[in-house]
Coordinates of C-alpha atoms in Angstrom, one line a residue:
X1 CA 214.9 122.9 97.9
X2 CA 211.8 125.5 97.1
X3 CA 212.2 125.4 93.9
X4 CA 212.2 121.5 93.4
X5 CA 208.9 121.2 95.6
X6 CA 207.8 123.7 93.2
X7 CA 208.1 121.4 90.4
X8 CA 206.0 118.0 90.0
X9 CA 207.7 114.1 89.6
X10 CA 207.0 113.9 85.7
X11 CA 209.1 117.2 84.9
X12 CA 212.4 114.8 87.1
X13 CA 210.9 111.8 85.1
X14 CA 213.7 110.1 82.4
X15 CA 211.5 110.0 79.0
X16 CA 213.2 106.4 78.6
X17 CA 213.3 104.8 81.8
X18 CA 210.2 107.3 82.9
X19 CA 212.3 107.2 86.7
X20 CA 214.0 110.0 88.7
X21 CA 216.6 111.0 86.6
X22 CA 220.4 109.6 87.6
X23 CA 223.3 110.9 86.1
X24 CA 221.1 113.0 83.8
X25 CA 223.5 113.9 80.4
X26 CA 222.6 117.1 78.4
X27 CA 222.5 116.5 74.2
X28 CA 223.0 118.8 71.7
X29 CA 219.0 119.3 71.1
X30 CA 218.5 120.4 74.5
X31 CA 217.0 117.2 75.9
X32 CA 217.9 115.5 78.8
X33 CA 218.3 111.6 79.5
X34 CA 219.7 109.2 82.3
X35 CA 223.7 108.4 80.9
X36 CA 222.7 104.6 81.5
X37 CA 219.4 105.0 79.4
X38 CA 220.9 106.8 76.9
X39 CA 223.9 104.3 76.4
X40 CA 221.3 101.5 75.7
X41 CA 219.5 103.3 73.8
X42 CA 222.3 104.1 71.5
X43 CA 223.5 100.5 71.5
X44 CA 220.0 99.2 70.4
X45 CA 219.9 101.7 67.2
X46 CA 223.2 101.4 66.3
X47 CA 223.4 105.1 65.7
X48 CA 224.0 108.1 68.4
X49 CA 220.2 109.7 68.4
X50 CA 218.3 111.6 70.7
X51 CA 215.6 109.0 72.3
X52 CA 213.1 112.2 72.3
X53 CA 213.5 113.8 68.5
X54 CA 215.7 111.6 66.9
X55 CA 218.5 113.9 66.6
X56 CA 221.8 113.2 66.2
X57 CA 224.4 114.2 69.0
X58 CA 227.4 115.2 67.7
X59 CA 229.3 114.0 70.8
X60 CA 229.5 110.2 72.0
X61 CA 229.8 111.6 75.4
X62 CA 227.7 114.4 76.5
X63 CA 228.1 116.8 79.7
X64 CA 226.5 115.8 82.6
X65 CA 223.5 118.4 83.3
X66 CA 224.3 119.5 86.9
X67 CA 221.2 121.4 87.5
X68 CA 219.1 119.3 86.4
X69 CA 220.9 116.7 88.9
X70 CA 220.9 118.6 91.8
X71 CA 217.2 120.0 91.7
X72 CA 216.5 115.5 91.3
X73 CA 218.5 115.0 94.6
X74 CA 217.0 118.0 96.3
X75 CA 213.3 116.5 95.1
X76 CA 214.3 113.0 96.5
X77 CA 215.0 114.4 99.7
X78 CA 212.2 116.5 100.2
X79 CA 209.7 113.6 99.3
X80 CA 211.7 111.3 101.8
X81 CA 211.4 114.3 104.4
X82 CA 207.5 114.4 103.6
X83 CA 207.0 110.5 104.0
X84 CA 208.5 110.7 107.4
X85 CA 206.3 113.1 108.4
X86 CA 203.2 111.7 107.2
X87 CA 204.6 108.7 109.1
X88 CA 204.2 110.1 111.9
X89 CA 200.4 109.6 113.0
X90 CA 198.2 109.4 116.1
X91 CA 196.7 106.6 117.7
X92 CA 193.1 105.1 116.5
X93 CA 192.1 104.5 120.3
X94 CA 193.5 107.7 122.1
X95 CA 194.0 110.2 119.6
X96 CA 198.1 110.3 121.4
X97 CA 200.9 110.3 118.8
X98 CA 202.3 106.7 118.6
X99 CA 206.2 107.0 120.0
X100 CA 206.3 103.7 120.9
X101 CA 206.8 100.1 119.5
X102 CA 205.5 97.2 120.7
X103 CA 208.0 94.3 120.1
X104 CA 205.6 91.6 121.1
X105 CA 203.2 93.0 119.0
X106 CA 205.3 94.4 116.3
X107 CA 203.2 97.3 116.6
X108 CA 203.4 101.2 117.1
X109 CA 201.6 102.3 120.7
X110 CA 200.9 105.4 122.4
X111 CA 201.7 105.9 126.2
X112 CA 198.0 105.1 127.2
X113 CA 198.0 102.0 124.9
X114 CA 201.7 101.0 126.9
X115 CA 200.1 101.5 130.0
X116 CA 196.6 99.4 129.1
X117 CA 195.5 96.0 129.1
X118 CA 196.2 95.0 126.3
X119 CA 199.6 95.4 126.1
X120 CA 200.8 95.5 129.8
X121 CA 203.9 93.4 130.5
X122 CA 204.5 93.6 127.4
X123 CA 208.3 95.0 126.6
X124 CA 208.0 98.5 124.4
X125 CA 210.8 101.0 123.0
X126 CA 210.9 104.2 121.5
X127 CA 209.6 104.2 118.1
X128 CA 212.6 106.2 116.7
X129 CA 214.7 103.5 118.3
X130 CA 212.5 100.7 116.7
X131 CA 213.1 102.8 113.5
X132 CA 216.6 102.3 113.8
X133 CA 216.5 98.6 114.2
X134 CA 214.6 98.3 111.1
X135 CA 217.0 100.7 109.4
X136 CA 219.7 98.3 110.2
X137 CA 217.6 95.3 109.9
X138 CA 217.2 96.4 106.2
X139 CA 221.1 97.1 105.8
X140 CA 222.2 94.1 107.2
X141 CA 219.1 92.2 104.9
X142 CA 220.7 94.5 101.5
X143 CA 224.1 92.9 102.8
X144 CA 222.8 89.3 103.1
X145 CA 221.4 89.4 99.4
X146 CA 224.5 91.1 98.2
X147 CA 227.2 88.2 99.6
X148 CA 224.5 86.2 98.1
X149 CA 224.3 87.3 94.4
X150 CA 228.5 87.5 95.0
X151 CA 228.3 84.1 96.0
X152 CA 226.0 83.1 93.0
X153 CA 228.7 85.1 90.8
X154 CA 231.1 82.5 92.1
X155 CA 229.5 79.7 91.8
X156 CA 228.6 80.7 88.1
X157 CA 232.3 81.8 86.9
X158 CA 233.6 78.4 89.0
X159 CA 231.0 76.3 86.2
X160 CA 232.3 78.5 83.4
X161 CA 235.7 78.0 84.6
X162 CA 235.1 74.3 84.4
X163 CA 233.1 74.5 81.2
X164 CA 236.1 76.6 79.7
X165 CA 238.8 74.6 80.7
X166 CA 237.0 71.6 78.9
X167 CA 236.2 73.5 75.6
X168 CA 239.0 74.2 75.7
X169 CA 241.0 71.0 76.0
X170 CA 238.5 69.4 73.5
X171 CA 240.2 72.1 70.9
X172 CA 243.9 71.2 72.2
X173 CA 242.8 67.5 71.3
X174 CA 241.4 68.4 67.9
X175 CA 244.4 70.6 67.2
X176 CA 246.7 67.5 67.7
X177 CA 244.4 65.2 66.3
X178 CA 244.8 67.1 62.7
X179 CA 248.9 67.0 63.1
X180 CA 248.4 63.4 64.0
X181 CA 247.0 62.9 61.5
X182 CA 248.7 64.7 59.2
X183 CA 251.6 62.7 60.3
X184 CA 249.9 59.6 59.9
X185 CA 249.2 60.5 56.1
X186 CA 252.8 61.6 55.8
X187 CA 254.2 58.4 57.5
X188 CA 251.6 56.3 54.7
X189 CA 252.7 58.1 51.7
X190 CA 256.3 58.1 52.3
X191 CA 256.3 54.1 53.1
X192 CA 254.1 53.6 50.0
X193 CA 256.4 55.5 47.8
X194 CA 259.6 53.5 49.1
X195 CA 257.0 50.4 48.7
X196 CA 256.6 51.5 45.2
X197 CA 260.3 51.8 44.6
X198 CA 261.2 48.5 46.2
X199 CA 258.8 46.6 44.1
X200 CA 260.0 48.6 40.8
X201 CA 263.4 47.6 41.8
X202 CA 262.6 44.1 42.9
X203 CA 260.8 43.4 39.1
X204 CA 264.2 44.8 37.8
X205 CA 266.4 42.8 39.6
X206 CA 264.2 39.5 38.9
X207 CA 264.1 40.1 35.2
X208 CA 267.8 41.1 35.3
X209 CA 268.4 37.5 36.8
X210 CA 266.3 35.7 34.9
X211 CA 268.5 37.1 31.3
X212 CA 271.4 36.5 33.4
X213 CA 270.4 32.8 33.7
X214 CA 270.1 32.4 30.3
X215 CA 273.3 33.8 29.2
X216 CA 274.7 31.6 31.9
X217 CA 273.2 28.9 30.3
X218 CA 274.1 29.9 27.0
X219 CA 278.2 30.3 27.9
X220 CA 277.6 27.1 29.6
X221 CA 276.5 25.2 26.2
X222 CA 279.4 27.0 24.5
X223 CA 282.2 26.5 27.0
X224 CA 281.2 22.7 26.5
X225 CA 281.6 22.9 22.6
X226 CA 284.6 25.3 22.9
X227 CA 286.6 24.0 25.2
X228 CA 289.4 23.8 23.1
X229 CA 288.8 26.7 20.9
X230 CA 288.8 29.6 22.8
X231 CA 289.0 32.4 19.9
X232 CA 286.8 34.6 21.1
X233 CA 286.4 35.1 24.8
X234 CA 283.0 36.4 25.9
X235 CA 282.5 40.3 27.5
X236 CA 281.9 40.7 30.6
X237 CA 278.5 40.7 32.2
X238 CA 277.2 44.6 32.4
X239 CA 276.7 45.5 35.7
X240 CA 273.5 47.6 36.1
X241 CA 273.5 50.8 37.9
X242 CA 270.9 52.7 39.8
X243 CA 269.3 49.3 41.9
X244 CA 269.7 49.9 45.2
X245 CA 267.2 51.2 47.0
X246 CA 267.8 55.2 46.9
X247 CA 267.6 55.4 50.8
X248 CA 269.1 59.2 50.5
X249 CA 265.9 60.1 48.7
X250 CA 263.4 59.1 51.4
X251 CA 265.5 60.3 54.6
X252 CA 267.4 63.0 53.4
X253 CA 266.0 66.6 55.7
X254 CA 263.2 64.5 56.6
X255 CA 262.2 66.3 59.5
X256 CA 262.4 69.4 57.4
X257 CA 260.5 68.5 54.1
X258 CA 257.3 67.5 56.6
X259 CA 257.6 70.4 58.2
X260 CA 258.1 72.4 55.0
X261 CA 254.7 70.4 54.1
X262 CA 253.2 71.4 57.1
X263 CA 253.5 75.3 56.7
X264 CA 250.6 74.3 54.0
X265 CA 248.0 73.8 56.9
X266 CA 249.7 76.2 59.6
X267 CA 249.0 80.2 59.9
X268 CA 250.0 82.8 62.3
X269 CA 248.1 86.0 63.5
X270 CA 249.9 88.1 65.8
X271 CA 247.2 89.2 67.8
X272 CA 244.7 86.5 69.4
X273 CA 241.5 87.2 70.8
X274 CA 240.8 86.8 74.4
X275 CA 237.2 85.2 75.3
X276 CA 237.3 86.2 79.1
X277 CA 236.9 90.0 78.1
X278 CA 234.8 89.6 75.3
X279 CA 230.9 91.4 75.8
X280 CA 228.3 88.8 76.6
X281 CA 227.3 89.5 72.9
X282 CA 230.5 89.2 71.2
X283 CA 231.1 85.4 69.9
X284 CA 234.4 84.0 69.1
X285 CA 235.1 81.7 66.5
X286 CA 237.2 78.6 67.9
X287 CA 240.4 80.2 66.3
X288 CA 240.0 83.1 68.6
X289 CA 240.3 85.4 65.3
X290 CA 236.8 85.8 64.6
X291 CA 234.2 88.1 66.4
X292 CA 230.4 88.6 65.7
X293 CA 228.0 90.2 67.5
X294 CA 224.6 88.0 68.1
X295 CA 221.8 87.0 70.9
X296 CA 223.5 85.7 74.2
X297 CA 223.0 82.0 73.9
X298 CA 224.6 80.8 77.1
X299 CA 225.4 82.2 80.5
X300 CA 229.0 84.1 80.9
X301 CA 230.4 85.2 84.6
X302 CA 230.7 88.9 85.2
X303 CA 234.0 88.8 86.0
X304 CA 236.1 92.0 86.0
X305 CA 238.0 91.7 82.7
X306 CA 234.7 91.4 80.7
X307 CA 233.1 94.4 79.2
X308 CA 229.8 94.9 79.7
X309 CA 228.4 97.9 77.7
X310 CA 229.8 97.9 74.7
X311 CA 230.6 94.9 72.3
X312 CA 234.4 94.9 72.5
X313 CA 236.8 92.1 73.1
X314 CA 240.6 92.5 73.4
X315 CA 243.3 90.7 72.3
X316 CA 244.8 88.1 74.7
X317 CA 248.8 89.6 74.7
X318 CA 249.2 93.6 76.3
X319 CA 252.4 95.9 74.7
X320 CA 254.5 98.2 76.7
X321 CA 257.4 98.9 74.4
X322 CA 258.7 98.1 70.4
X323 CA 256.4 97.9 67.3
X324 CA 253.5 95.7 66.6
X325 CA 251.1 95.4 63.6
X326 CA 247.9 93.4 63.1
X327 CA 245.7 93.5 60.0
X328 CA 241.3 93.6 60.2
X329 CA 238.9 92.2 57.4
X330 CA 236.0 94.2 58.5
X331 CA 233.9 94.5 55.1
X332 CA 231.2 93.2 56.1
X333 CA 230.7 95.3 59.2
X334 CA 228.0 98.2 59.7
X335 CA 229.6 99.1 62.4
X336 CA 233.2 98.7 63.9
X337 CA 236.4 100.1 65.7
X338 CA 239.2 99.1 65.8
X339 CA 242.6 100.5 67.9
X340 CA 244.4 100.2 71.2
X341 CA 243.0 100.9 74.9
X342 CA 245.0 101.3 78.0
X343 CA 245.2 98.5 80.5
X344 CA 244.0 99.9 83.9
X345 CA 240.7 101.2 82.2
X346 CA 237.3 99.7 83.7
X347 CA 235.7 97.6 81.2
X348 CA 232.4 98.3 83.2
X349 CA 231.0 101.7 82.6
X350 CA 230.2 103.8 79.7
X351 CA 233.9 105.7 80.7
X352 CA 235.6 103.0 78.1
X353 CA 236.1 105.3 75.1
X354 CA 238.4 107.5 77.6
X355 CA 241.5 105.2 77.1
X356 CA 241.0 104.3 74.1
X357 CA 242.9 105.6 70.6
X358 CA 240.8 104.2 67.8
X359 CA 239.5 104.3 63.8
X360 CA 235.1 103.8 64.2
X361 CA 232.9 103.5 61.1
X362 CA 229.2 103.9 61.2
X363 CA 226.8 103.2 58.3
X364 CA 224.0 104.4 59.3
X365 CA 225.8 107.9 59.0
X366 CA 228.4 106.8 56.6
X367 CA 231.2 108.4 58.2
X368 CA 234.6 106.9 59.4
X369 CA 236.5 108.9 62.1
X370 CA 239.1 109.0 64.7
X371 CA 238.7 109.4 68.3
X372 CA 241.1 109.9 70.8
X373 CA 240.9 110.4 74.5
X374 CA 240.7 114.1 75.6
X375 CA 240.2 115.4 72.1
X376 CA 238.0 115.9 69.2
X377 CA 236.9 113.3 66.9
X378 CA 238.2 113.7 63.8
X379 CA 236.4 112.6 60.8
X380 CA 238.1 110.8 58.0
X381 CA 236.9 110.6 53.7
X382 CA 238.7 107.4 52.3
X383 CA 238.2 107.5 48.5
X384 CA 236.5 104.2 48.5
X385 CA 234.8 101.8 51.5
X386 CA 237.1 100.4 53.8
X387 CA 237.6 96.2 53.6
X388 CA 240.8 95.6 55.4
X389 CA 242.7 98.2 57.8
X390 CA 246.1 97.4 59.3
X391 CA 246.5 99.2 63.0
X392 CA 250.1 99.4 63.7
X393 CA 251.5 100.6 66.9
X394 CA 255.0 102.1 67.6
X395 CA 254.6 102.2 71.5
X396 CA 258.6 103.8 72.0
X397 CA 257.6 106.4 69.2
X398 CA 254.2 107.1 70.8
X399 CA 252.4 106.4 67.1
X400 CA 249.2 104.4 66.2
X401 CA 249.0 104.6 62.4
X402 CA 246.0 103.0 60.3
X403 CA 246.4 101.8 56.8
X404 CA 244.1 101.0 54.0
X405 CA 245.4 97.5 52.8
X406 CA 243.6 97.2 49.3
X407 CA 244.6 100.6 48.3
X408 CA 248.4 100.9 50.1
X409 CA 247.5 104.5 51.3
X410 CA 247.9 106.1 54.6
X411 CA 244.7 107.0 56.5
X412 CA 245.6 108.7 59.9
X413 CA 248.2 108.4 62.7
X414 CA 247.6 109.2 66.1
X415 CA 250.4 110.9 68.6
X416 CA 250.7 110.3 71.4
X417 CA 253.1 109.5 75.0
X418 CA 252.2 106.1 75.9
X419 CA 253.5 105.1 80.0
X420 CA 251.3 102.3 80.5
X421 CA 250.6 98.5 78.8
X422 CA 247.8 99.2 76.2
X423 CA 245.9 96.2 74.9
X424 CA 244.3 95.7 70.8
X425 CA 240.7 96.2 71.0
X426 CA 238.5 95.8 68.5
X427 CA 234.6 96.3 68.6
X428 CA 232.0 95.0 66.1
X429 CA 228.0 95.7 66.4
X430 CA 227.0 93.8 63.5
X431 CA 228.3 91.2 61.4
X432 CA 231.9 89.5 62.1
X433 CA 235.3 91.4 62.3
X434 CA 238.2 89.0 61.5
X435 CA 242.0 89.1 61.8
X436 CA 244.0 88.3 59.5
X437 CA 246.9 85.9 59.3
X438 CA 250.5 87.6 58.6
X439 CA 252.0 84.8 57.0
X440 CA 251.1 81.5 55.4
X441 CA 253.4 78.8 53.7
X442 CA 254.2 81.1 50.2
X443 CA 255.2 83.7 52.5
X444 CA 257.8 81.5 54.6
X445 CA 259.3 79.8 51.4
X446 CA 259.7 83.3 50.2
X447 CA 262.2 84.7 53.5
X448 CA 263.9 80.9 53.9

């Protein structure tokens, strides 16, 4: 306590926030900043530098500087001890300390006041009393605005909700539009084909007839002439193959040569974004494979699956057993991560990177590495940049293994004893992070 009245309010000051330090964090350079400050900080550069020199810490999360945050909470309580005792002043009129309160008045009194004039009758209590009324006047005021900003938290994640549920049913409807549609075209072309066909086959037929005719005609004008020389008896009429309609060709596996058409238009990614955890930042393309990082443009609930520090988003399915793989463009990103985070972690604090087994790249330093909870990162030198990584996990085998998919080569696999549900995450700070499909139509003619 001595020594923290020793020591003036700029030397407890945050050189970013320039307030009482909280949670002070001690870097690498010897400088000390709020954990909060710091995060933001980081998040608005892009790079992990010290907001004083510009240094770069070589730890994402630095130690908490005890000392420095005890001699803060020592200072706060001596200056809260010191404005309680300048509080306490004498009366103006009487020169008598003022130990009472005046309800009527709402003022402090002295005794002498209490017992004058002007304030006789009127009802009085102890001023440390009064003191405590306010102190839970304030509490029950902080309470008040709390269930208030919960109850505005509501009312805005009930209007998302709604919002949601209607964006999203708008894409169902486009969804089924498209195979409508596609339907539609398929039901036009088939029926113009067997049109086609029939009128082909029609034309035949009536030319057919029409030579038919006149060979009938012919025979008749010869059976007439001939009728008692029958020499040579005429052949038969050809019969002409091939002019029924060829009704095998347009129904035969009908169901399966649309579909077969449809696997043209139709791709699957095994891991599928989910918008209700993705950072306020973080925008989704309508496929829910796409995320980029830009400007807030509308209003998102807080709600407790969201993150709101860092620009993640995870995918929408957890995994607690077998193996799973997923494939990342992420060429165009200056900065990205991608890997697997445990379920029960908070997606509110700055803790997230504690649960979480990932592969980061950073331009700004030009360095890739691996970080995993507990341990040291480790830093990685691929030969060339990377463009698309494949993450696969082996949850049983306790493996996450990360694969360069231009080059075929192996880039790192973490070990380690998964026991709970860990979710894909994947976090992008500049421009969009997309996952890829796994198969297409050329790929499912190639296993059929």
């Amino acid at each position: 306590m001595a020594a923290a009245n020793l020591l003036s309010e700029e030397e407890f000051s945050c050189p970013v926030c320039c307030d009482i330090f909280r949670d002070p964090v001690l870097l690498s350079c010897s400088h000390s900043v709020c954990r909060t400050c710091l995060q933001q900080f980081w998040e608005t550069k892009g790079s992990q530098e010290c907001p004083v020199c510009r240094r770069r810490s070589s730890k994402s999360d630095p130690p908490c500087n005890r000392a420095l945050k005890n001699l803060c909470e020592a200072f706060l309580e001596s200056r809260s001890q010191r404005a309680s005792a300048e509080f306490e002043v004498l009366c103006s009129l009487h020169n008598e300390k003022l130990k009472l309160f005046c309800l009527e008045d709402q003022q402090p009194v002295c005794v002498v006041c209490n017992l004058s004039k002007a304030h006789k009758n009127h009802n009085c209590c102890p001023i440390d009393e009064a003191n405590k009324l306010k102190t839970s006047l304030e509490r029950l005021q902080q309470n008040l605005k709390a269930l208030e900003e919960v109850k505005q938290t509501c009312d805005e994640t009930a209007a998302h909700i709604k919002c949601q549920a209607q964006h999203t049913e708008r894409q169902i409807k486009e969804e089924f539009e498209k195979l409508h549609q596609f339907l539609r075209d398929e039901e036009s072309a088939r029926i113009a084909a067997l049109k086609e066909e029939e009128e082909q086959k029609s034309h035949m037929m009536r030319r057919k007839i029409e030579e038919m005719n006149g060979e009938i005609e012919s025979l008749s004008d010869q059976i007439r002439n001939l009728q008692k020389e029958m020499e040579h008896t005429p052949k038969e009429p050809e019969k002409v193959s091939a002019l029924l309609i060829n009704v095998a060709k347009h129904l035969s596996s009908l169901k399966f040569r649309v579909w077969e058409n449809m696997q043209k238009i139709l791709q699957y990614t095994p891991v599928t974004l989910d918008p209700n955890t993705a950072h306020p930042h973080l925008h989704l393309s309508d496929d829910l494979t796409t995320a980029e990082c830009r400007p807030q443009t509308s209003l998102l609930p807080d709600n407790p699956e969201r993150f709101e520090v860092y620009p993640c988003v995870l995918g929408s399915e957890g995994f607690n057993s077998g193996t799973h793989c997923w494939d990342v463009d992420v060429g165009g990103s200056e900065y990205w991560a991608l890997g697997v985070i445990r379920e029960s972690e908070s997606r509110k604090g700055s803790s997230v990177w504690d649960s979480v087994w990932s592969l980061h790249y950073s331009k700004s330093s030009n360095e890739y590495w691996i970080s995993c909870p507990g341990q040291a990162d480790h830093v990685l030198t691929p030969t060339e940049k990377l463009q698309r990584v494949r993450v696969q996990l082996d949850w049983d085998r306790g493996k996450v293994t990360f694969t360069d998919l231009i080059t075929s080569s192996h880039l790192h696999t973490i070990t380690h004893t998964f026991t709970d549900t860990v979710f894909p995450i994947i976090y992008s700070y500049s421009s969009p992070v997309r996952l890829l499909p796994s198969w297409s139509s050329s790929s499912l003619h190639s296993t059929l």
